[in-house]
Structures are given as C-alpha cells and as structure tokens.
Amino acid sequence: MEAVKVTRRAKGEKTREKILKAAIEVIASVGIKGTTHRAVAKKADAQLSLTTYYFKDIKELIREAIILSSTIFIESSSGIWHKVFGYLDEFDATSMRKVTTREEICHKLTDTATQHMYENIIHRPVGLAVEQIFFTEMMYQPELQDLAIAHVEKLRQPFIKLASYFNKVDPEIDAELALMTITRIQYQCLSQDKNDVDIEQIRKLVYRQLAWVLKLKR
C-alpha cells in the first residue's frame, strides 16, 4: 500500500513539474498577463482540471513557474562562475597587477562568457525570455516584485565578486555595468534567427566590457 502511495506521489510531482515547465514557456511567449490556466494546459498537453488541481489560482501557478525558471537559469551559470573564480584564484596579487596577466585573463573570461551567452541564446531562449520579463513586467507588479529583485540580486552577486578582484573601491559599479551589458546583448539576440546570431560580435562587445572591469586601456 505504501509503495502505491509513493508511486502516486512521484507521478503527481512529475505532472506538477510538467505543468510548471509549460507555464514557463507560455510566460516566455505571451508574458504574464497573457498566461492562463487554459493556455498552460494546452502547452502541457494536460487536462485543464489538472492545472487547477495543483495550483489554486493562476497567480500561484505563475509565481511557482517563475521561481522554477529562476532556479534553473541561475544554476545553469553556477558551474561557469565556479570555474572562473577558481581560475582567478590561481593568480597572486603581484601578477594581477601586470598588464600582460590581465590581458590573458580578459581573453580567457571573454571566451568563457561568450560561449555561455551563445549557449543561452541558442539553447536556453525560454529562460532568457522569462528573465527579460524579470527586468520589465515583474518589477512593476507588487505581487511578483520580490521574485524579480531576488533574481536580479543572484545575477549581480558573482559580477560583484568578479569586479572586486580588480576594483577594491566600488566593484558594485563595474558589476552593474557589466551585468547590464551582458543581459542586453543576450536579449537583443533573442529577436534574431539563430543562424544570424554573430558570436564574434558578441565576443567583441564582451571583451570591451571586461577590459573596462580589468582596468585595461583600449
């Protein structure tokens, strides 16, 4: 009997997750205001009654979907940041002050960031689209504003840590500018056909921004 309960619970969790992932796609496609139980059920290829069974109203469904989307998207970059900071910690303070060292670092970080951004644009466009909504729709919706602020803060923190390797006075400023530039590049590419995304142009823009963070002259 207990095994049957566990099986049903597992099946229920899978159905709930399927609905949430469908809701993420709907939000990315039509925004928060256009997201309905019916639209989510259609995207999930599930009965409408299931969406209302697992979520008491559309606000709860949207909120839970956004939390999941944020978690997935943040986790997709956590491994990259871990490698970046591991790489930077290989250099001591003296070598960090050398222009040649910072140029080497800038090229390395540019390659890493460019590849990750390209992967986001090509393979994670839904997550990017929802993230863009964090910066637009959600900031002006009181019931979702806390989620938007929390998501942006999670994005900002590793940029601040990166900038603090090269700026001990106000790394938050450099971090904010870098975050704004990188998010804007990705959002701009969302409207393009995947075949038209120019990875070399992305690389040039990223390098210029990181060169500023690393205090390199043009």
PDB file of N, CA and C in Angstrom, residues 160-215:
ATOM      1  N   ILE A 160      29.783  41.165  -8.936  1.00  0.00           N
ATOM      2  CA  ILE A 160      30.451  41.985  -7.920  1.00  0.00           C
ATOM      3  C   ILE A 160      31.734  41.295  -7.455  1.00  0.00           C
ATOM      4  N   LYS A 161      31.644  39.984  -7.238  1.00  0.00           N
ATOM      5  CA  LYS A 161      32.836  39.223  -6.816  1.00  0.00           C
ATOM      6  C   LYS A 161      33.918  39.303  -7.878  1.00  0.00           C
ATOM      7  N   LEU A 162      33.521  39.173  -9.159  1.00  0.00           N
ATOM      8  CA  LEU A 162      34.488  39.286 -10.256  1.00  0.00           C
ATOM      9  C   LEU A 162      35.150  40.660 -10.249  1.00  0.00           C
ATOM     10  N   ALA A 163      34.350  41.699 -10.173  1.00  0.00           N
ATOM     11  CA  ALA A 163      34.884  43.069 -10.215  1.00  0.00           C
ATOM     12  C   ALA A 163      35.786  43.358  -9.022  1.00  0.00           C
ATOM     13  N   SER A 164      35.517  42.724  -7.883  1.00  0.00           N
ATOM     14  CA  SER A 164      36.303  43.007  -6.676  1.00  0.00           C
ATOM     15  C   SER A 164      37.745  42.498  -6.768  1.00  0.00           C
ATOM     16  N   TYR A 165      38.011  41.619  -7.724  1.00  0.00           N
ATOM     17  CA  TYR A 165      39.400  41.186  -7.944  1.00  0.00           C
ATOM     18  C   TYR A 165      40.244  42.339  -8.478  1.00  0.00           C
ATOM     19  N   PHE A 166      39.608  43.294  -9.123  1.00  0.00           N
ATOM     20  CA  PHE A 166      40.340  44.360  -9.811  1.00  0.00           C
ATOM     21  C   PHE A 166      39.965  45.765  -9.321  1.00  0.00           C
ATOM     22  N   ASN A 167      38.931  45.847  -8.495  1.00  0.00           N
ATOM     23  CA  ASN A 167      38.464  47.140  -8.007  1.00  0.00           C
ATOM     24  C   ASN A 167      38.027  46.979  -6.556  1.00  0.00           C
ATOM     25  N   LYS A 168      38.831  47.503  -5.630  1.00  0.00           N
ATOM     26  CA  LYS A 168      38.524  47.374  -4.206  1.00  0.00           C
ATOM     27  C   LYS A 168      37.694  48.542  -3.679  1.00  0.00           C
ATOM     28  N   VAL A 169      37.495  49.551  -4.513  1.00  0.00           N
ATOM     29  CA  VAL A 169      36.802  50.760  -4.061  1.00  0.00           C
ATOM     30  C   VAL A 169      35.292  50.657  -4.274  1.00  0.00           C
ATOM     31  N   ASP A 170      34.882  50.470  -5.517  1.00  0.00           N
ATOM     32  CA  ASP A 170      33.448  50.391  -5.807  1.00  0.00           C
ATOM     33  C   ASP A 170      33.171  49.326  -6.874  1.00  0.00           C
ATOM     34  N   PRO A 171      33.442  48.069  -6.567  1.00  0.00           N
ATOM     35  CA  PRO A 171      33.213  46.997  -7.544  1.00  0.00           C
ATOM     36  C   PRO A 171      31.759  46.870  -7.972  1.00  0.00           C
ATOM     37  N   GLU A 172      30.848  47.343  -7.124  1.00  0.00           N
ATOM     38  CA  GLU A 172      29.422  47.258  -7.447  1.00  0.00           C
ATOM     39  C   GLU A 172      29.078  48.038  -8.716  1.00  0.00           C
ATOM     40  N   ILE A 173      29.797  49.131  -8.960  1.00  0.00           N
ATOM     41  CA  ILE A 173      29.535  49.943 -10.151  1.00  0.00           C
ATOM     42  C   ILE A 173      29.958  49.192 -11.407  1.00  0.00           C
ATOM     43  N   ASP A 174      31.164  48.663 -11.391  1.00  0.00           N
ATOM     44  CA  ASP A 174      31.647  47.889 -12.538  1.00  0.00           C
ATOM     45  C   ASP A 174      30.766  46.665 -12.776  1.00  0.00           C
ATOM     46  N   ALA A 175      30.337  46.032 -11.681  1.00  0.00           N
ATOM     47  CA  ALA A 175      29.491  44.846 -11.792  1.00  0.00           C
ATOM     48  C   ALA A 175      28.153  45.185 -12.434  1.00  0.00           C
ATOM     49  N   GLU A 176      27.581  46.287 -12.026  1.00  0.00           N
ATOM     50  CA  GLU A 176      26.283  46.691 -12.576  1.00  0.00           C
ATOM     51  C   GLU A 176      26.376  46.966 -14.068  1.00  0.00           C
ATOM     52  N   LEU A 177      27.427  47.663 -14.476  1.00  0.00           N
ATOM     53  CA  LEU A 177      27.614  47.968 -15.897  1.00  0.00           C
ATOM     54  C   LEU A 177      27.831  46.699 -16.716  1.00  0.00           C
ATOM     55  N   ALA A 178      28.627  45.774 -16.171  1.00  0.00           N
ATOM     56  CA  ALA A 178      28.885  44.509 -16.878  1.00  0.00           C
ATOM     57  C   ALA A 178      27.616  43.681 -16.998  1.00  0.00           C
ATOM     58  N   LEU A 179      26.843  43.609 -15.919  1.00  0.00           N
ATOM     59  CA  LEU A 179      25.587  42.857 -15.945  1.00  0.00           C
ATOM     60  C   LEU A 179      24.613  43.449 -16.959  1.00  0.00           C
ATOM     61  N   MET A 180      24.505  44.758 -16.962  1.00  0.00           N
ATOM     62  CA  MET A 180      23.599  45.433 -17.901  1.00  0.00           C
ATOM     63  C   MET A 180      24.002  45.147 -19.345  1.00  0.00           C
ATOM     64  N   THR A 181      25.293  45.211 -19.622  1.00  0.00           N
ATOM     65  CA  THR A 181      25.782  44.985 -20.983  1.00  0.00           C
ATOM     66  C   THR A 181      25.508  43.557 -21.434  1.00  0.00           C
ATOM     67  N   ILE A 182      25.856  42.603 -20.605  1.00  0.00           N
ATOM     68  CA  ILE A 182      25.710  41.193 -20.980  1.00  0.00           C
ATOM     69  C   ILE A 182      24.248  40.796 -21.140  1.00  0.00           C
ATOM     70  N   THR A 183      23.388  41.256 -20.234  1.00  0.00           N
ATOM     71  CA  THR A 183      21.967  40.924 -20.376  1.00  0.00           C
ATOM     72  C   THR A 183      21.386  41.572 -21.632  1.00  0.00           C
ATOM     73  N   ARG A 184      21.769  42.807 -21.908  1.00  0.00           N
ATOM     74  CA  ARG A 184      21.249  43.493 -23.094  1.00  0.00           C
ATOM     75  C   ARG A 184      21.659  42.780 -24.378  1.00  0.00           C
ATOM     76  N   ILE A 185      22.915  42.332 -24.446  1.00  0.00           N
ATOM     77  CA  ILE A 185      23.388  41.610 -25.630  1.00  0.00           C
ATOM     78  C   ILE A 185      22.545  40.358 -25.856  1.00  0.00           C
ATOM     79  N   GLN A 186      22.307  39.614 -24.787  1.00  0.00           N
ATOM     80  CA  GLN A 186      21.543  38.373 -24.917  1.00  0.00           C
ATOM     81  C   GLN A 186      20.096  38.648 -25.330  1.00  0.00           C
ATOM     82  N   TYR A 187      19.483  39.637 -24.712  1.00  0.00           N
ATOM     83  CA  TYR A 187      18.085  39.937 -25.043  1.00  0.00           C
ATOM     84  C   TYR A 187      17.951  40.409 -26.493  1.00  0.00           C
ATOM     85  N   GLN A 188      18.910  41.195 -26.928  1.00  0.00           N
ATOM     86  CA  GLN A 188      18.881  41.696 -28.305  1.00  0.00           C
ATOM     87  C   GLN A 188      18.960  40.535 -29.301  1.00  0.00           C
ATOM     88  N   CYS A 189      19.752  39.525 -28.963  1.00  0.00           N
ATOM     89  CA  CYS A 189      19.912  38.377 -29.860  1.00  0.00           C
ATOM     90  C   CYS A 189      18.689  37.474 -29.876  1.00  0.00           C
ATOM     91  N   LEU A 190      17.828  37.587 -28.868  1.00  0.00           N
ATOM     92  CA  LEU A 190      16.631  36.750 -28.815  1.00  0.00           C
ATOM     93  C   LEU A 190      15.715  36.972 -30.008  1.00  0.00           C
ATOM     94  N   SER A 191      15.701  38.199 -30.513  1.00  0.00           N
ATOM     95  CA  SER A 191      14.805  38.530 -31.623  1.00  0.00           C
ATOM     96  C   SER A 191      15.358  38.095 -32.980  1.00  0.00           C
ATOM     97  N   GLN A 192      16.585  37.615 -32.995  1.00  0.00           N
ATOM     98  CA  GLN A 192      17.221  37.215 -34.251  1.00  0.00           C
ATOM     99  C   GLN A 192      16.994  35.732 -34.539  1.00  0.00           C
ATOM    100  N   ASP A 193      17.061  35.390 -35.814  1.00  0.00           N
ATOM    101  CA  ASP A 193      17.095  33.982 -36.179  1.00  0.00           C
ATOM    102  C   ASP A 193      18.395  33.393 -35.631  1.00  0.00           C
ATOM    103  N   LYS A 194      18.336  32.159 -35.143  1.00  0.00           N
ATOM    104  CA  LYS A 194      19.523  31.546 -34.539  1.00  0.00           C
ATOM    105  C   LYS A 194      20.717  31.539 -35.489  1.00  0.00           C
ATOM    106  N   ASN A 195      20.439  31.391 -36.769  1.00  0.00           N
ATOM    107  CA  ASN A 195      21.523  31.360 -37.759  1.00  0.00           C
ATOM    108  C   ASN A 195      22.178  32.724 -37.958  1.00  0.00           C
ATOM    109  N   ASP A 196      21.481  33.769 -37.509  1.00  0.00           N
ATOM    110  CA  ASP A 196      22.007  35.128 -37.693  1.00  0.00           C
ATOM    111  C   ASP A 196      22.767  35.649 -36.472  1.00  0.00           C
ATOM    112  N   VAL A 197      22.791  34.861 -35.407  1.00  0.00           N
ATOM    113  CA  VAL A 197      23.494  35.301 -34.198  1.00  0.00           C
ATOM    114  C   VAL A 197      24.997  35.326 -34.472  1.00  0.00           C
ATOM    115  N   ASP A 198      25.593  36.493 -34.332  1.00  0.00           N
ATOM    116  CA  ASP A 198      27.013  36.702 -34.651  1.00  0.00           C
ATOM    117  C   ASP A 198      27.847  36.546 -33.384  1.00  0.00           C
ATOM    118  N   ILE A 199      28.421  35.371 -33.196  1.00  0.00           N
ATOM    119  CA  ILE A 199      29.176  35.104 -31.972  1.00  0.00           C
ATOM    120  C   ILE A 199      30.433  35.970 -31.880  1.00  0.00           C
ATOM    121  N   GLU A 200      31.017  36.331 -33.012  1.00  0.00           N
ATOM    122  CA  GLU A 200      32.211  37.178 -32.984  1.00  0.00           C
ATOM    123  C   GLU A 200      31.883  38.595 -32.540  1.00  0.00           C
ATOM    124  N   GLN A 201      30.727  39.076 -32.932  1.00  0.00           N
ATOM    125  CA  GLN A 201      30.294  40.393 -32.472  1.00  0.00           C
ATOM    126  C   GLN A 201      30.035  40.377 -30.967  1.00  0.00           C
ATOM    127  N   ILE A 202      29.444  39.293 -30.502  1.00  0.00           N
ATOM    128  CA  ILE A 202      29.231  39.140 -29.060  1.00  0.00           C
ATOM    129  C   ILE A 202      30.572  39.163 -28.342  1.00  0.00           C
ATOM    130  N   ARG A 203      31.535  38.440 -28.894  1.00  0.00           N
ATOM    131  CA  ARG A 203      32.860  38.373 -28.291  1.00  0.00           C
ATOM    132  C   ARG A 203      33.502  39.763 -28.181  1.00  0.00           C
ATOM    133  N   LYS A 204      33.385  40.569 -29.231  1.00  0.00           N
ATOM    134  CA  LYS A 204      33.971  41.911 -29.224  1.00  0.00           C
ATOM    135  C   LYS A 204      33.334  42.795 -28.147  1.00  0.00           C
ATOM    136  N   LEU A 205      32.021  42.711 -28.038  1.00  0.00           N
ATOM    137  CA  LEU A 205      31.307  43.523 -27.051  1.00  0.00           C
ATOM    138  C   LEU A 205      31.660  43.091 -25.625  1.00  0.00           C
ATOM    139  N   VAL A 206      31.730  41.775 -25.428  1.00  0.00           N
ATOM    140  CA  VAL A 206      32.061  41.259 -24.104  1.00  0.00           C
ATOM    141  C   VAL A 206      33.493  41.637 -23.728  1.00  0.00           C
ATOM    142  N   TYR A 207      34.409  41.500 -24.669  1.00  0.00           N
ATOM    143  CA  TYR A 207      35.804  41.842 -24.386  1.00  0.00           C
ATOM    144  C   TYR A 207      35.938  43.307 -23.967  1.00  0.00           C
ATOM    145  N   ARG A 208      35.248  44.191 -24.697  1.00  0.00           N
ATOM    146  CA  ARG A 208      35.334  45.628 -24.378  1.00  0.00           C
ATOM    147  C   ARG A 208      34.831  45.897 -22.953  1.00  0.00           C
ATOM    148  N   GLN A 209      33.744  45.234 -22.572  1.00  0.00           N
ATOM    149  CA  GLN A 209      33.195  45.451 -21.237  1.00  0.00           C
ATOM    150  C   GLN A 209      34.110  44.871 -20.155  1.00  0.00           C
ATOM    151  N   LEU A 210      34.635  43.672 -20.398  1.00  0.00           N
ATOM    152  CA  LEU A 210      35.522  43.058 -19.413  1.00  0.00           C
ATOM    153  C   LEU A 210      36.846  43.801 -19.311  1.00  0.00           C
ATOM    154  N   ALA A 211      37.307  44.348 -20.406  1.00  0.00           N
ATOM    155  CA  ALA A 211      38.538  45.141 -20.375  1.00  0.00           C
ATOM    156  C   ALA A 211      38.384  46.343 -19.440  1.00  0.00           C
ATOM    157  N   TRP A 212      37.181  46.901 -19.431  1.00  0.00           N
ATOM    158  CA  TRP A 212      36.897  48.000 -18.515  1.00  0.00           C
ATOM    159  C   TRP A 212      36.977  47.518 -17.069  1.00  0.00           C
ATOM    160  N   VAL A 213      36.363  46.356 -16.786  1.00  0.00           N
ATOM    161  CA  VAL A 213      36.378  45.794 -15.441  1.00  0.00           C
ATOM    162  C   VAL A 213      37.810  45.499 -14.982  1.00  0.00           C
ATOM    163  N   LEU A 214      38.640  45.003 -15.920  1.00  0.00           N
ATOM    164  CA  LEU A 214      40.021  44.639 -15.581  1.00  0.00           C
ATOM    165  C   LEU A 214      40.982  45.827 -15.668  1.00  0.00           C
ATOM    166  N   LYS A 215      40.443  47.007 -15.893  1.00  0.00           N
ATOM    167  CA  LYS A 215      41.253  48.237 -15.931  1.00  0.00           C
ATOM    168  C   LYS A 215      42.303  48.217 -17.026  1.00  0.00           C
TER     169      LYS A 215
END
